[in-house]
Amino acid sequence: QVQLVQSGSELKKPGASVRVSCKASGYNFIPYSINWMRQAPGRGLEWLGYIRPSTGRPTYGRGFRGRFVFSLDTSVSTAYLQISSLEAGDTAVYFCARDRSYSAYDYWGQGTLVTVSS
Amino acid sequence: QSALTQPASVSGSPGQSITISCTGTSSDVGAYDYVSWYQHHPGKAPKLMIYDVSNRPSGLSNRFSGSKSGNTASLTISGLQAEDEADYYCTSYTNSDTVIFGGGTKLTVL
């Protein structure tokens, strides 16, 4: 069965970096883009962007260019989200999801809580 | 790009029908038939309920339906059940090759 399994919770200090992984299984990884979303405490879902395993090309949402970097290791069907220069406002649950059709996210990871606190 | 506009909350009694609206612009909702809806229970991953405006994923209850008119999409839930109580989000693909979420709607089943 299709699964996306994310790495565990992280506690980081402001200014540090974090990498969240999203390992896919149960389907051909290449044809489907992996999208990243987040939900800050008390807030709604927010789209960060996506990366296409077929090309390795990332696309970032407005406000997420620069400190946010998407990458892949297709040999292990895994996508990564790296966030640098962490700020308190980056505290959120981060989700990866498979896109079956232009914002149709049919499978999601379980979410990774990233807490930024001094 | 601002978030798509959804009502903050809606409510209904068991067995009733409710509709949640999602208003965007001619650059997103109005530009493509790529509107999706998600059900989100706190602490869990969101669940795809409708994609491409009106398509249901395999196995999903036909109590959930979607539609679109101009720049506004809608999700209708008929025969409300207690387990439908959750947050609901719409999304739309945009002409910038990005995706935009709605602000979310909290559904309360009375």
XYZ file of C-alpha atoms in Angstrom, chain A:
118
model
C 0.000 0.000 0.000
C 1.054 3.579 -0.609
C 2.773 5.175 2.367
C 4.661 8.355 3.089
C 6.630 8.140 6.327
C 8.198 11.281 7.757
C 11.053 11.710 10.186
C 10.450 12.453 13.845
C 9.882 15.646 15.805
C 12.651 18.205 16.051
C 13.483 20.858 18.633
C 15.817 23.534 17.316
C 17.173 26.880 18.460
C 16.605 30.050 16.430
C 19.156 30.345 13.646
C 19.712 26.598 13.357
C 18.762 24.370 10.421
C 16.533 21.313 10.219
C 15.953 18.594 7.632
C 12.688 16.679 7.433
C 12.539 13.489 5.369
C 9.568 11.890 3.628
C 10.085 8.272 2.506
C 7.654 6.925 -0.064
C 6.769 3.280 -0.562
C 4.166 1.192 -2.346
C 4.172 3.081 -5.654
C 6.443 4.297 -8.459
C 8.063 7.376 -6.919
C 9.043 9.103 -10.161
C 5.764 10.247 -11.799
C 4.197 12.023 -8.803
C 5.335 15.337 -7.388
C 5.879 15.609 -3.645
C 4.338 18.695 -2.084
C 5.158 20.222 1.282
C 2.677 21.933 3.595
C 2.769 23.209 7.153
C 0.333 24.090 9.904
C 1.450 26.469 12.620
C -0.268 26.287 16.032
C -3.787 27.677 15.782
C -3.406 28.417 12.071
C -4.574 26.883 8.817
C -2.694 24.765 6.315
C -0.106 26.569 4.209
C 1.489 25.411 0.953
C 5.279 25.555 0.797
C 5.859 24.172 -2.694
C 6.670 20.973 -4.517
C 9.403 18.981 -6.217
C 9.099 16.683 -9.209
C 11.040 13.415 -8.906
C 10.996 13.098 -12.717
C 13.081 16.250 -13.146
C 14.336 17.160 -9.672
C 12.956 20.650 -10.242
C 11.528 22.417 -7.188
C 8.851 25.117 -7.186
C 8.462 27.278 -4.086
C 5.435 29.132 -2.809
C 5.564 32.847 -2.219
C 7.449 33.533 0.977
C 9.262 30.202 0.924
C 12.133 30.923 -1.460
C 15.584 31.138 0.068
C 15.453 29.512 3.509
C 13.406 26.508 2.346
C 15.018 23.912 0.084
C 13.422 20.781 -1.372
C 15.582 17.879 -2.493
C 15.327 14.213 -3.430
C 17.142 10.910 -3.263
C 15.295 8.886 -5.876
C 17.450 5.817 -5.120
C 15.590 5.490 -1.805
C 12.314 7.183 -2.868
C 12.780 9.947 -0.337
C 12.087 13.672 -0.433
C 13.648 16.189 1.923
C 12.716 19.611 3.233
C 15.557 21.670 4.669
C 14.883 24.910 6.500
C 17.784 27.183 7.418
C 18.017 30.204 9.743
C 15.043 28.927 11.708
C 12.733 31.464 13.312
C 10.089 31.059 16.013
C 7.474 31.553 13.306
C 8.641 28.324 11.630
C 7.248 26.306 14.542
C 4.664 24.079 12.875
C 3.729 20.581 11.841
C 5.208 19.939 8.402
C 3.498 17.526 6.012
C 4.582 15.955 2.756
C 1.980 14.673 0.308
C 1.790 12.978 -3.068
C 0.006 14.952 -5.786
C -2.180 12.932 -8.168
C -3.458 15.972 -10.072
C -2.643 19.648 -9.491
C -3.268 20.051 -5.748
C -5.018 16.678 -5.331
C -2.993 15.255 -2.457
C -4.140 11.675 -2.131
C -1.515 10.368 0.302
C 0.050 12.303 3.165
C 2.866 11.754 5.587
C 1.990 11.622 9.263
C 3.448 15.083 9.894
C 6.646 16.237 11.589
C 6.537 18.749 14.437
C 9.352 21.271 14.235
C 9.640 23.460 17.309
C 11.917 26.497 17.250
C 12.657 27.785 20.719
C 15.598 29.156 22.633
